[in-house]
């Protein structure tokens, strides 16, 4: 069964008022945990790979692991490049079999972002691959992009419409207050739903994307810290806000940090309780289970996409 694009998934998500989860993958246990949860919940699924993940695991391993997951679960999966920073990395993923890529030109001035995005789209569409672009700047840290909170800029709705129309992108990541990583809000979490609403009004049916959408559930931070971690208390995007965004046209919601926290908390707990263990299977098995439970939780309580596969 080949990979699918996100086109149909997003159409159904928009019409159904829910979101598809895009989860970052780096190794076999993460892929297995995510796909087992999606299978059991009968949920649509996007697996996404960052440049860092490709460096860590190698493209070919991730590709083969995702193929194995499709064969094992029978799921329809969209495989997406997360935060492609230039044409070359997008081309490499398109040539290497991905069904979707992101070109992240958000750090460039508007016209340069448009030109770069168009270059990727021209190549991708020719090969049946869909393209996510980004307009506006999230605060936080990504692979090679480090945007201070003071430099973050919300997406301008009128510019977003112009960007979508001039580039022909298939989906657009917008900045409405989310940010990457575990430390998202200094004070009260606040999302600019008015921006989301305005773009959706101007471009009904067009799929919008939210990056930096981990909730950083306090129990996982506490669990990490209980067993020797040293994470400061963090405030992520509240789950009800994400659910609301999903109902308003955010068709793709990106989650990485929450999976990292769940996996790390599980491994820390394991070694605190069984310091004598040295068989990787003994700690990776519960870690895989922790990923699965986190993804199941997201599918049911945040994305609202159970039984929508
Ligand atoms: O937004 C970035 C993702 O969380 C991927 O993180 O670049 O450390 O793999 P990474
Ligand atoms: P989080 O760091 O909030 O999980 O965001 C992940 C993301 O946006 C990946 O592109
Ligand atoms: Zn992101």
Coordinates of C-alpha atoms and ligand atoms in Angstrom, one line a residue:
X1 CA 0.0 0.0 0.0
X2 CA 1.6 3.3 -1.1
X3 CA 1.8 6.5 0.9
X4 CA -1.1 8.9 0.5
X5 CA -1.0 12.7 0.4
X6 CA -2.9 14.8 2.9
X7 CA -5.4 16.2 0.4
X8 CA -8.4 14.0 1.1
X9 CA -7.6 13.9 4.8
X10 CA -7.7 17.7 5.0
X11 CA -10.9 17.9 3.0
X12 CA -12.6 15.5 5.4
X13 CA -11.1 17.2 8.5
X14 CA -12.2 20.6 7.4
X15 CA -15.7 19.4 6.6
X16 CA -15.9 17.4 9.8
X17 CA -14.5 20.1 12.1
X18 CA -11.6 18.0 13.4
X19 CA -7.8 17.9 12.9
X20 CA -5.4 15.3 11.7
X21 CA -2.4 14.7 14.0
X22 CA 1.1 15.1 12.5
X23 CA 3.5 13.4 14.8
X24 CA 7.3 13.6 14.5
X25 CA 9.2 10.3 14.1
X26 CA 12.8 9.5 14.8
X27 CA 13.0 5.7 15.3
X28 CA 11.2 2.4 15.3
X29 CA 9.6 2.6 18.7
X30 CA 8.2 6.0 18.0
X31 CA 6.7 4.9 14.7
X32 CA 5.3 1.7 16.2
X33 CA 3.8 3.6 19.2
X34 CA 2.1 6.2 16.9
X35 CA 0.8 3.8 14.3
X36 CA -0.5 1.3 16.8
X37 CA -2.6 4.0 18.5
X38 CA -3.9 5.3 15.1
X39 CA -4.8 1.8 14.1
X40 CA -6.7 1.1 17.3
X41 CA -8.5 4.5 17.1
X42 CA -9.1 4.2 13.3
X43 CA -7.7 7.7 12.9
X44 CA -6.1 9.5 9.9
X45 CA -2.4 9.9 10.3
X46 CA 0.5 12.1 9.2
X47 CA 4.0 11.0 10.2
X48 CA 6.6 13.8 9.8
X49 CA 10.3 13.8 9.6
X50 CA 12.6 16.8 10.4
X51 CA 16.0 17.4 8.9
X52 CA 17.3 16.4 12.3
X53 CA 15.5 13.1 12.2
X54 CA 16.9 12.4 8.8
X55 CA 20.4 13.1 10.1
X56 CA 19.8 10.9 13.1
X57 CA 18.2 7.9 11.6
X58 CA 18.9 8.3 7.8
X59 CA 16.2 8.8 5.2
X60 CA 16.3 5.2 4.1
X61 CA 15.7 3.7 7.5
X62 CA 12.8 6.0 8.2
X63 CA 11.3 5.3 4.8
X64 CA 11.5 1.5 5.4
X65 CA 10.2 1.7 8.9
X66 CA 7.2 3.7 7.7
X67 CA 6.7 1.1 4.9
X68 CA 6.8 -1.6 7.5
X69 CA 4.2 0.2 9.6
X70 CA 1.9 0.4 6.7
X71 CA 2.3 -3.3 5.9
X72 CA 1.9 -4.2 9.6
X73 CA -1.2 -2.0 10.4
X74 CA -2.8 -1.5 7.0
X75 CA -3.1 2.2 7.7
X76 CA -3.2 4.9 5.1
X77 CA -0.3 7.2 6.0
X78 CA 1.0 10.5 4.7
X79 CA 4.7 10.9 5.1
X80 CA 5.8 14.5 5.4
X81 CA 9.0 16.5 5.6
X82 CA 8.8 18.9 8.6
X83 CA 10.4 22.3 8.2
X84 CA 12.2 21.8 5.0
X85 CA 14.5 24.8 4.9
X86 CA 15.6 24.9 1.3
X87 CA 14.7 23.5 -2.1
X88 CA 17.4 20.8 -1.9
X89 CA 16.0 19.1 1.2
X90 CA 12.5 19.2 -0.2
X91 CA 13.7 17.7 -3.5
X92 CA 15.6 15.0 -1.7
X93 CA 12.5 14.0 0.2
X94 CA 10.3 14.2 -2.9
X95 CA 12.8 12.1 -4.9
X96 CA 13.1 9.8 -1.9
X97 CA 9.4 8.9 -1.8
X98 CA 7.7 11.3 0.7
X99 CA 4.1 12.2 -0.2
X100 CA 4.2 15.7 1.4
X101 CA 6.9 18.3 2.1
X102 CA 7.0 21.5 4.0
X103 CA 9.0 24.4 2.7
X104 CA 9.5 26.8 5.6
X105 CA 10.4 30.1 4.1
X106 CA 8.9 32.0 7.1
X107 CA 12.2 33.5 8.1
X108 CA 12.5 35.2 4.7
X109 CA 10.8 38.4 3.5
X110 CA 7.4 37.9 2.0
X111 CA 8.5 38.0 -1.7
X112 CA 11.4 35.6 -1.1
X113 CA 9.2 33.2 0.8
X114 CA 6.8 33.2 -2.1
X115 CA 9.6 32.6 -4.7
X116 CA 11.1 29.7 -2.7
X117 CA 7.7 28.2 -2.0
X118 CA 6.8 28.4 -5.7
X119 CA 10.0 26.7 -6.7
X120 CA 9.3 23.8 -4.4
X121 CA 5.7 23.5 -5.5
X122 CA 6.5 23.4 -9.1
X123 CA 8.8 20.4 -8.5
X124 CA 6.6 18.7 -6.0
X125 CA 3.3 18.9 -7.9
X126 CA 4.9 17.5 -11.0
X127 CA 5.5 14.4 -8.9
X128 CA 2.2 14.3 -7.1
X129 CA 3.6 15.5 -3.8
X130 CA 1.7 18.1 -1.8
X131 CA 3.4 21.2 -0.2
X132 CA 2.9 22.9 3.1
X133 CA 4.2 26.5 3.4
X134 CA 4.6 28.8 6.4
X135 CA 3.8 32.5 6.8
X136 CA 4.4 34.3 10.1
X137 CA 7.0 33.5 12.7
X138 CA 6.5 31.3 15.7
X139 CA 8.6 31.9 18.8
X140 CA 10.8 28.9 19.9
X141 CA 13.5 26.7 18.7
X142 CA 13.5 24.4 15.6
X143 CA 16.2 22.6 13.8
X144 CA 18.1 25.6 12.4
X145 CA 15.5 28.2 13.1
X146 CA 15.6 30.0 16.4
X147 CA 13.1 32.8 16.8
X148 CA 13.0 34.8 20.0
X149 CA 9.6 35.6 21.4
X150 CA 10.2 39.3 20.6
X151 CA 10.8 38.4 16.9
X152 CA 7.7 36.2 16.6
X153 CA 5.0 37.7 14.3
X154 CA 1.5 36.7 13.9
X155 CA 0.3 35.8 10.4
X156 CA -1.5 38.7 8.7
X157 CA -4.7 37.3 7.2
X158 CA -4.7 39.4 4.1
X159 CA -1.1 38.5 3.4
X160 CA -2.0 34.8 4.0
X161 CA -4.7 35.0 1.3
X162 CA -2.3 36.6 -1.2
X163 CA 0.4 34.0 -0.3
X164 CA -2.0 31.1 -0.8
X165 CA -3.2 32.5 -4.1
X166 CA 0.2 33.4 -5.5
X167 CA 2.0 30.2 -4.5
X168 CA -0.7 27.6 -5.0
X169 CA 0.4 25.9 -1.7
X170 CA -1.7 23.0 -0.5
X171 CA -1.7 24.0 3.1
X172 CA -0.4 26.9 5.2
X173 CA 1.2 27.0 8.6
X174 CA 0.2 30.1 10.4
X175 CA 1.4 31.9 13.6
X176 CA -1.4 32.5 16.0
X177 CA 0.5 32.2 19.3
X178 CA 1.8 28.6 19.5
X179 CA 5.5 28.0 19.7
X180 CA 7.8 25.0 19.5
X181 CA 9.3 23.1 22.4
X182 CA 8.3 22.8 26.0
X183 CA 8.3 26.5 27.0
X184 CA 5.5 28.3 25.2
X185 CA 3.8 31.0 27.2
X186 CA 5.2 33.2 29.9
X187 CA 1.7 34.2 31.2
X188 CA -1.8 33.0 30.3
X189 CA -1.8 30.9 27.2
X190 CA -3.6 32.9 24.5
X191 CA -4.2 32.0 20.8
X192 CA -5.4 34.5 18.2
X193 CA -8.5 32.7 17.1
X194 CA -9.5 35.9 15.3
X195 CA -6.7 35.4 12.8
X196 CA -7.7 31.8 12.2
X197 CA -11.3 32.8 11.7
X198 CA -10.5 35.6 9.3
X199 CA -8.3 33.5 7.1
X200 CA -11.0 30.8 7.1
X201 CA -13.6 33.3 6.1
X202 CA -11.5 34.6 3.3
X203 CA -10.4 31.1 2.1
X204 CA -13.2 28.7 3.1
X205 CA -12.1 25.1 2.9
X206 CA -8.3 25.9 2.8
X207 CA -6.3 23.7 5.2
X208 CA -4.4 25.6 7.9
X209 CA -1.7 24.1 10.0
X210 CA -0.7 24.7 13.6
X211 CA 2.9 24.0 14.6
X212 CA 4.1 24.1 18.2
X213 CA 0.9 22.4 19.4
X214 CA 2.1 20.3 22.3
X215 CA 0.3 20.8 25.6
X216 CA 3.2 19.9 27.9
X217 CA 0.9 18.0 30.3
X218 CA 2.1 18.8 33.8
X219 CA 2.0 15.1 34.9
X220 CA 4.7 14.3 32.3
X221 CA 6.9 17.2 33.4
X222 CA 6.4 16.1 37.0
X223 CA 7.1 12.5 36.1
X224 CA 10.3 13.4 34.4
X225 CA 11.4 15.5 37.4
X226 CA 10.3 12.9 39.9
X227 CA 12.9 10.5 38.5
X228 CA 15.8 12.9 38.2
X229 CA 14.8 15.2 35.4
X230 CA 15.2 19.0 35.8
X231 CA 12.6 20.5 33.6
X232 CA 11.2 23.9 34.7
X233 CA 7.4 24.0 35.0
X234 CA 6.1 24.7 31.5
X235 CA 2.9 25.9 30.0
X236 CA 1.9 24.4 26.6
X237 CA -1.2 25.0 24.5
X238 CA -4.3 24.0 26.5
X239 CA -6.1 21.0 24.9
X240 CA -9.5 22.8 24.6
X241 CA -7.8 25.6 22.6
X242 CA -6.4 23.0 20.2
X243 CA -9.8 21.3 19.9
X244 CA -11.4 24.7 19.1
X245 CA -8.7 25.4 16.5
X246 CA -9.4 22.0 14.9
X247 CA -13.1 22.9 14.7
X248 CA -12.3 26.2 13.1
X249 CA -10.2 25.1 10.1
X250 CA -6.8 24.0 11.6
X251 CA -6.7 20.7 9.7
X252 CA -3.2 19.6 10.7
X253 CA -1.9 19.9 14.3
X254 CA 1.8 19.2 14.9
X255 CA 2.9 17.3 18.0
X256 CA 6.5 16.4 18.9
X257 CA 7.4 17.7 22.4
X258 CA 4.6 15.8 24.1
X259 CA 5.8 12.5 22.6
X260 CA 9.4 13.3 23.8
X261 CA 8.2 14.0 27.3
X262 CA 6.1 10.8 27.5
X263 CA 9.0 8.7 26.2
X264 CA 11.6 10.3 28.5
X265 CA 9.4 10.1 31.6
X266 CA 8.9 6.4 30.9
X267 CA 12.6 5.7 30.5
X268 CA 13.5 7.8 33.6
X269 CA 10.9 5.9 35.7
X270 CA 12.2 2.6 34.4
X271 CA 15.7 3.3 35.5
X272 CA 14.7 4.8 38.8
X273 CA 12.9 1.6 39.6
X274 CA 15.3 -0.9 38.0
X275 CA 18.8 0.6 37.9
X276 CA 20.2 -2.8 37.2
X277 CA 18.6 -3.2 33.8
X278 CA 20.7 -3.0 30.7
X279 CA 18.6 -4.7 28.1
X280 CA 17.3 -1.9 25.8
X281 CA 14.1 -3.8 25.2
X282 CA 13.2 -3.6 28.9
X283 CA 13.0 0.2 28.8
X284 CA 12.1 0.8 25.1
X285 CA 9.0 -1.4 25.4
X286 CA 7.3 0.7 28.1
X287 CA 8.6 3.9 26.3
X288 CA 6.8 2.7 23.1
X289 CA 3.7 2.1 25.1
X290 CA 3.9 5.6 26.6
X291 CA 4.1 7.1 23.1
X292 CA 1.0 5.0 22.1
X293 CA -1.0 6.2 25.1
X294 CA -0.1 9.8 24.4
X295 CA -1.1 9.5 20.8
X296 CA -4.3 7.8 21.7
X297 CA -5.0 10.6 24.1
X298 CA -4.4 13.2 21.5
X299 CA -6.6 11.5 18.9
X300 CA -9.5 11.2 21.3
X301 CA -9.3 14.4 23.3
X302 CA -7.4 17.0 21.2
X303 CA -7.7 16.1 17.5
X304 CA -11.2 14.6 17.8
X305 CA -10.4 12.2 14.9
X306 CA -11.2 8.7 16.1
X307 CA -13.0 6.6 13.5
X308 CA -12.2 9.2 10.7
X309 CA -9.6 7.1 8.9
Ligands
LIG1 O1 9.5 21.7 15.0 C1 10.4 20.9 15.1 C2 10.2 19.5 15.5 O2 9.8 19.4 16.9 C3 11.3 18.6 15.2 O3 12.4 18.8 16.1 O4 14.3 19.4 14.6 O5 14.7 18.5 16.9 O6 13.8 17.0 15.1 P1 13.9 18.4 15.6
LIG2 P1 5.8 21.0 19.6 O1 7.2 21.3 19.9 O2 4.8 21.9 20.3 O3 5.5 19.5 19.8 O4 5.6 21.3 18.0 C1 6.1 20.3 17.1 C2 6.1 20.9 15.7 O5 5.5 21.9 15.4 C3 6.8 20.2 14.7 O6 6.9 20.8 13.4
LIG3 ZN1 7.0 23.0 13.6

